[in-house]
PDB file of C-alpha atoms in Angstrom:
ATOM      1  CA  MET T 213      37.545   5.312-179.301  1.00 91.00           C
ATOM      2  CA  ILE T 214      39.901   6.656-181.950  1.00 94.00           C
ATOM      3  CA  THR T 215      43.487   5.440-181.615  1.00 94.00           C
ATOM      4  CA  SER T 216      46.634   7.493-182.049  1.00 93.00           C
ATOM      5  CA  ASN T 217      47.341   5.561-185.269  1.00 93.00           C
ATOM      6  CA  SER T 218      44.066   6.793-186.761  1.00 94.00           C
ATOM      7  CA  VAL T 219      44.698  10.372-185.659  1.00 94.00           C
ATOM      8  CA  ALA T 220      48.194  10.307-187.195  1.00 92.00           C
ATOM      9  CA  ASP T 221      46.911   8.800-190.477  1.00 93.00           C
ATOM     10  CA  ASP T 222      46.003  11.613-192.897  1.00 89.00           C
ATOM     11  CA  ASP T 223      43.828   9.267-194.954  1.00 94.00           C
ATOM     12  CA  PHE T 224      41.631   8.279-192.006  1.00 95.00           C
ATOM     13  CA  ILE T 225      39.799  11.618-191.751  1.00 94.00           C
ATOM     14  CA  LYS T 226      39.162  11.549-195.513  1.00 93.00           C
ATOM     15  CA  TRP T 227      37.715   8.046-195.230  1.00 94.00           C
ATOM     16  CA  LEU T 228      35.691   9.045-192.169  1.00 92.00           C
ATOM     17  CA  THR T 229      34.164  12.024-193.981  1.00 90.00           C
ATOM     18  CA  VAL T 230      33.010   9.787-196.834  1.00 91.00           C
ATOM     19  CA  ALA T 231      31.755   7.088-194.439  1.00 90.00           C
ATOM     20  CA  ILE T 232      29.650   9.518-192.395  1.00 88.00           C
ATOM     21  CA  LYS T 233      28.102  11.012-195.532  1.00 87.00           C
ATOM     22  CA  ALA T 234      27.438   7.555-197.027  1.00 90.00           C
ATOM     23  CA  ALA T 235      25.783   6.355-193.824  1.00 88.00           C
ATOM     24  CA  ARG T 236      23.640   9.499-193.765  1.00 88.00           C
ATOM     25  CA  LEU T 237      24.451   9.930-190.115  1.00 81.00           C
ATOM     26  CA  PRO T 238      23.563  13.257-188.591  1.00 83.00           C
ATOM     27  CA  SER T 239      27.122  14.354-187.928  1.00 75.00           C
ATOM     28  CA  ASP T 240      26.183  16.398-184.866  1.00 76.00           C
ATOM     29  CA  ALA T 241      25.034  13.144-183.241  1.00 82.00           C
ATOM     30  CA  VAL T 242      28.510  11.620-183.432  1.00 87.00           C
ATOM     31  CA  ILE T 243      31.204  12.153-180.808  1.00 92.00           C
ATOM     32  CA  PHE T 244      34.693  10.777-181.353  1.00 95.00           C
ATOM     33  CA  GLN T 245      36.909  10.087-178.363  1.00 97.00           C
ATOM     34  CA  ILE T 246      40.680   9.858-178.084  1.00 98.00           C
ATOM     35  CA  THR T 247      42.516   9.156-174.859  1.00 97.00           C
ATOM     36  CA  GLU T 248      44.511  11.892-173.209  1.00 98.00           C
ATOM     37  CA  LYS T 249      47.615   9.703-173.494  1.00 96.00           C
ATOM     38  CA  ASP T 250      47.255   9.317-177.266  1.00 96.00           C
ATOM     39  CA  ALA T 251      46.371  12.985-177.744  1.00 97.00           C
ATOM     40  CA  SER T 252      49.470  13.961-175.750  1.00 96.00           C
ATOM     41  CA  LYS T 253      51.687  11.832-178.005  1.00 94.00           C
ATOM     42  CA  PHE T 254      50.316  13.440-181.165  1.00 95.00           C
ATOM     43  CA  VAL T 255      49.234  16.924-180.084  1.00 96.00           C
ATOM     44  CA  ARG T 256      49.481  18.594-183.501  1.00 95.00           C
ATOM     45  CA  GLN T 257      47.794  15.712-185.323  1.00 96.00           C
ATOM     46  CA  THR T 258      45.055  15.489-182.690  1.00 97.00           C
ATOM     47  CA  GLY T 259      44.402  19.217-183.035  1.00 96.00           C
ATOM     48  CA  GLU T 260      44.150  18.887-186.812  1.00 96.00           C
ATOM     49  CA  PHE T 261      41.932  15.801-186.509  1.00 96.00           C
ATOM     50  CA  ILE T 262      39.534  17.588-184.155  1.00 97.00           C
ATOM     51  CA  ALA T 263      39.489  20.659-186.417  1.00 96.00           C
ATOM     52  CA  SER T 264      38.496  18.370-189.308  1.00 94.00           C
ATOM     53  CA  LEU T 265      35.762  16.792-187.174  1.00 94.00           C
ATOM     54  CA  LYS T 266      34.383  20.239-186.370  1.00 94.00           C
ATOM     55  CA  LYS T 267      34.230  21.078-190.086  1.00 93.00           C
ATOM     56  CA  MET T 268      31.938  18.036-190.424  1.00 91.00           C
ATOM     57  CA  HIS T 269      29.923  19.265-187.396  1.00 91.00           C
ATOM     58  CA  CYS T 270      31.061  16.257-185.352  1.00 93.00           C
ATOM     59  CA  GLN T 271      32.239  16.583-181.782  1.00 95.00           C
ATOM     60  CA  ALA T 272      35.335  15.324-179.990  1.00 97.00           C
ATOM     61  CA  SER T 273      36.104  14.101-176.509  1.00 97.00           C
ATOM     62  CA  ILE T 274      39.337  13.561-174.615  1.00 98.00           C
ATOM     63  CA  GLY T 275      38.944  10.375-172.576  1.00 97.00           C
ATOM     64  CA  ARG T 276      40.781   9.028-169.535  1.00 96.00           C
ATOM     65  CA  PHE T 277      41.554  12.641-168.658  1.00 96.00           C
ATOM     66  CA  GLY T 278      43.802  13.580-165.766  1.00 92.00           C
ATOM     67  CA  LEU T 279      46.485  10.903-166.032  1.00 92.00           C
ATOM     68  CA  GLU T 280      49.162  12.958-167.797  1.00 92.00           C
ATOM     69  CA  ALA T 281      51.471  15.446-166.064  1.00 89.00           C
ATOM     70  CA  LYS T 282      49.810  18.632-167.405  1.00 90.00           C
ATOM     71  CA  PRO T 283      46.317  17.678-168.554  1.00 92.00           C
ATOM     72  CA  PHE T 284      44.889  21.190-168.813  1.00 95.00           C
ATOM     73  CA  GLN T 285      47.765  22.328-171.015  1.00 95.00           C
ATOM     74  CA  LEU T 286      46.671  19.758-173.606  1.00 96.00           C
ATOM     75  CA  LEU T 287      43.152  21.217-173.629  1.00 96.00           C
ATOM     76  CA  GLU T 288      44.518  24.646-174.531  1.00 94.00           C
ATOM     77  CA  THR T 289      45.941  23.183-177.748  1.00 93.00           C
ATOM     78  CA  VAL T 290      43.414  20.464-178.562  1.00 95.00           C
ATOM     79  CA  GLN T 291      39.924  21.946-178.850  1.00 95.00           C
ATOM     80  CA  ALA T 292      37.826  18.996-177.689  1.00 97.00           C
ATOM     81  CA  ASP T 293      34.170  19.609-176.828  1.00 96.00           C
ATOM     82  CA  PHE T 294      33.981  17.025-174.033  1.00 96.00           C
ATOM     83  CA  VAL T 295      36.375  15.801-171.382  1.00 97.00           C
ATOM     84  CA  LYS T 296      35.795  12.411-169.773  1.00 95.00           C
ATOM     85  CA  ILE T 297      37.548  12.206-166.412  1.00 94.00           C
ATOM     86  CA  ASP T 298      39.509   9.001-165.839  1.00 93.00           C
ATOM     87  CA  GLY T 299      37.579   6.607-163.608  1.00 89.00           C
ATOM     88  CA  SER T 300      40.553   6.090-161.303  1.00 88.00           C
ATOM     89  CA  HIS T 301      40.097   9.664-160.051  1.00 84.00           C
ATOM     90  CA  ILE T 302      36.516   8.929-159.056  1.00 82.00           C
ATOM     91  CA  LYS T 303      37.412   5.817-157.094  1.00 77.00           C
ATOM     92  CA  THR T 304      40.172   7.598-155.141  1.00 77.00           C
ATOM     93  CA  LEU T 305      38.169  10.635-154.052  1.00 73.00           C
ATOM     94  CA  GLN T 306      38.694  11.205-150.361  1.00 64.00           C
ATOM     95  CA  LYS T 307      36.330  14.143-149.930  1.00 68.00           C
ATOM     96  CA  PRO T 308      33.832  15.926-152.176  1.00 60.00           C
ATOM     97  CA  GLY T 309      35.980  19.074-152.255  1.00 68.00           C
ATOM     98  CA  ASP T 310      38.602  17.192-154.273  1.00 74.00           C
ATOM     99  CA  VAL T 311      36.496  17.610-157.412  1.00 76.00           C
ATOM    100  CA  ILE T 312      35.789  21.323-157.276  1.00 81.00           C
ATOM    101  CA  THR T 313      39.021  22.759-158.722  1.00 84.00           C
ATOM    102  CA  PRO T 314      39.291  20.479-161.773  1.00 87.00           C
ATOM    103  CA  MET T 315      35.587  20.843-162.567  1.00 88.00           C
ATOM    104  CA  LEU T 316      35.739  24.642-162.321  1.00 90.00           C
ATOM    105  CA  THR T 317      38.812  24.666-164.556  1.00 93.00           C
ATOM    106  CA  LEU T 318      36.999  22.594-167.192  1.00 95.00           C
ATOM    107  CA  GLN T 319      33.988  24.917-166.986  1.00 94.00           C
ATOM    108  CA  SER T 320      36.175  28.011-167.380  1.00 95.00           C
ATOM    109  CA  MET T 321      37.698  26.447-170.506  1.00 96.00           C
ATOM    110  CA  GLY T 322      34.234  25.834-171.960  1.00 96.00           C
ATOM    111  CA  LYS T 323      34.544  22.045-171.858  1.00 96.00           C
ATOM    112  CA  LEU T 324      31.627  19.747-171.117  1.00 94.00           C
ATOM    113  CA  SER T 325      32.575  17.235-168.439  1.00 93.00           C
ATOM    114  CA  ILE T 326      31.736  13.541-168.316  1.00 92.00           C
ATOM    115  CA  VAL T 327      32.230  11.844-164.958  1.00 90.00           C
ATOM    116  CA  PRO T 328      32.230   8.020-165.116  1.00 89.00           C
ATOM    117  CA  MET T 329      31.955   5.348-162.445  1.00 87.00           C
ATOM    118  CA  VAL T 330      29.847   7.325-159.966  1.00 85.00           C
ATOM    119  CA  GLU T 331      28.589   4.644-157.616  1.00 81.00           C
ATOM    120  CA  ASN T 332      27.168   6.377-154.560  1.00 79.00           C
ATOM    121  CA  THR T 333      25.085   9.372-153.619  1.00 79.00           C
ATOM    122  CA  ALA T 334      28.022  11.223-152.025  1.00 79.00           C
ATOM    123  CA  GLN T 335      29.863  11.171-155.349  1.00 82.00           C
ATOM    124  CA  LEU T 336      26.710  12.030-157.277  1.00 82.00           C
ATOM    125  CA  THR T 337      26.045  14.988-154.983  1.00 82.00           C
ATOM    126  CA  ALA T 338      29.639  16.240-155.190  1.00 84.00           C
ATOM    127  CA  PHE T 339      29.755  16.161-158.981  1.00 86.00           C
ATOM    128  CA  TRP T 340      26.257  17.570-159.386  1.00 85.00           C
ATOM    129  CA  GLN T 341      27.027  20.505-157.083  1.00 86.00           C
ATOM    130  CA  CYS T 342      30.275  21.390-158.812  1.00 86.00           C
ATOM    131  CA  GLY T 343      28.611  21.439-162.228  1.00 87.00           C
ATOM    132  CA  ALA T 344      29.355  18.115-163.944  1.00 89.00           C
ATOM    133  CA  ASN T 345      27.579  18.049-167.287  1.00 90.00           C
ATOM    134  CA  TYR T 346      27.216  14.285-167.654  1.00 89.00           C
ATOM    135  CA  ILE T 347      27.428  11.601-164.976  1.00 87.00           C
ATOM    136  CA  GLN T 348      27.770   7.881-165.675  1.00 87.00           C
ATOM    137  CA  GLY T 349      27.388   5.108-163.147  1.00 82.00           C
ATOM    138  CA  LEU T 350      24.797   3.441-161.005  1.00 72.00           C
ATOM    139  CA  PRO T 351      21.619   5.487-160.820  1.00 64.00           C
ATOM    140  CA  PRO T 352      20.162   6.135-157.367  1.00 62.00           C
ATOM    141  CA  GLY T 353      18.134   3.132-156.275  1.00 64.00           C
ATOM    142  CA  ALA T 354      20.024   0.687-158.515  1.00 64.00           C
ATOM    143  CA  PRO T 355      20.842  -2.658-156.951  1.00 60.00           C
ATOM    144  CA  LEU T 356      24.427  -3.031-155.778  1.00 56.00           C
ATOM    145  CA  GLY T 357      26.370  -6.283-155.925  1.00 55.00           C
ATOM    146  CA  ASN T 358      25.507  -7.192-152.335  1.00 51.00           C
ATOM    147  CA  GLY T 359      21.777  -6.650-152.855  1.00 49.00           C
ATOM    148  CA  LEU T 360      21.719  -3.164-151.314  1.00 45.00           C
ATOM    149  CA  ARG T 361      20.070  -0.271-153.091  1.00 44.00           C
ATOM    150  CA  LEU T 362      21.284   3.292-153.113  1.00 41.00           C
ATOM    151  CA  GLN T 363      18.695   5.607-151.666  1.00 41.00           C
ATOM    152  CA  HIS T 364      18.591   9.041-153.199  1.00 39.00           C
ATOM    153  CA  ARG T 365      16.240  11.890-152.530  1.00 37.00           C
ATOM    154  CA  ARG T 366      16.449  14.545-155.188  1.00 36.00           C
ATOM    155  CA  SER T 367      15.403  17.231-152.712  1.00 34.00           C
ATOM    156  CA  ARG T 368      18.768  16.890-150.952  1.00 36.00           C
ATOM    157  CA  LEU T 369      20.669  18.033-154.015  1.00 34.00           C
ATOM    158  CA  ARG T 370      21.129  21.639-154.939  1.00 35.00           C
ATOM    159  CA  PRO T 371      20.895  21.738-158.739  1.00 35.00           C
ATOM    160  CA  ALA T 372      24.040  23.644-159.709  1.00 34.00           C
ATOM    161  CA  THR T 373      23.693  23.134-163.441  1.00 35.00           C
ATOM    162  CA  GLN T 374      20.918  22.770-165.961  1.00 34.00           C
ATOM    163  CA  HIS T 375      23.049  20.522-168.173  1.00 35.00           C
ATOM    164  CA  LEU T 376      23.245  17.532-165.843  1.00 36.00           C
ATOM    165  CA  ARG T 377      22.429  14.190-167.375  1.00 40.00           C
ATOM    166  CA  VAL T 378      22.517  10.951-165.407  1.00 41.00           C
ATOM    167  CA  LEU T 379      23.284   8.019-167.660  1.00 41.00           C
ATOM    168  CA  ASN T 380      22.984   4.344-166.779  1.00 36.00           C
ATOM    169  CA  ARG T 381      26.047   2.166-166.958  1.00 34.00           C
ATOM    170  CA  PRO T 382      25.610  -0.390-169.758  1.00 38.00           C
ATOM    171  CA  PRO T 383      24.783  -3.935-168.586  1.00 37.00           C
TER     172      PRO T 383
END
């Protein structure tokens, strides 16, 4: 996670460029994330920082997305590749239809979506069907805290996207 202090520091991107080259990292394998809150505080600097990352063939993500008053307005200015939805939105979902509009908006803007904290098959199904690109959380069949296991039959899901990845939550 890149902080607002790093984004606002003109020397940081210079140092980062040298560090990535010195480490011989494939730059397209690196994704830098800044929170929506920090990006909103420093919109111009965040835009310049992300433009510099793109020149190095690195990618950028806006994390904890959806907490600010006008989140999609930020994405028009700051050209991030990925958007990671804030986990609080996932926990407060009342019905699967609640996710459709924001996901379609992200898709129309050409942003790849990351949905964290998916912990049941209803959530997994809802995000899969509305085109989430990456899903993080408990995989189907993973043990829950009370010893239960989620049961998931792939045949129940209609694959709405070819880009879906299901990632395990780190231990």
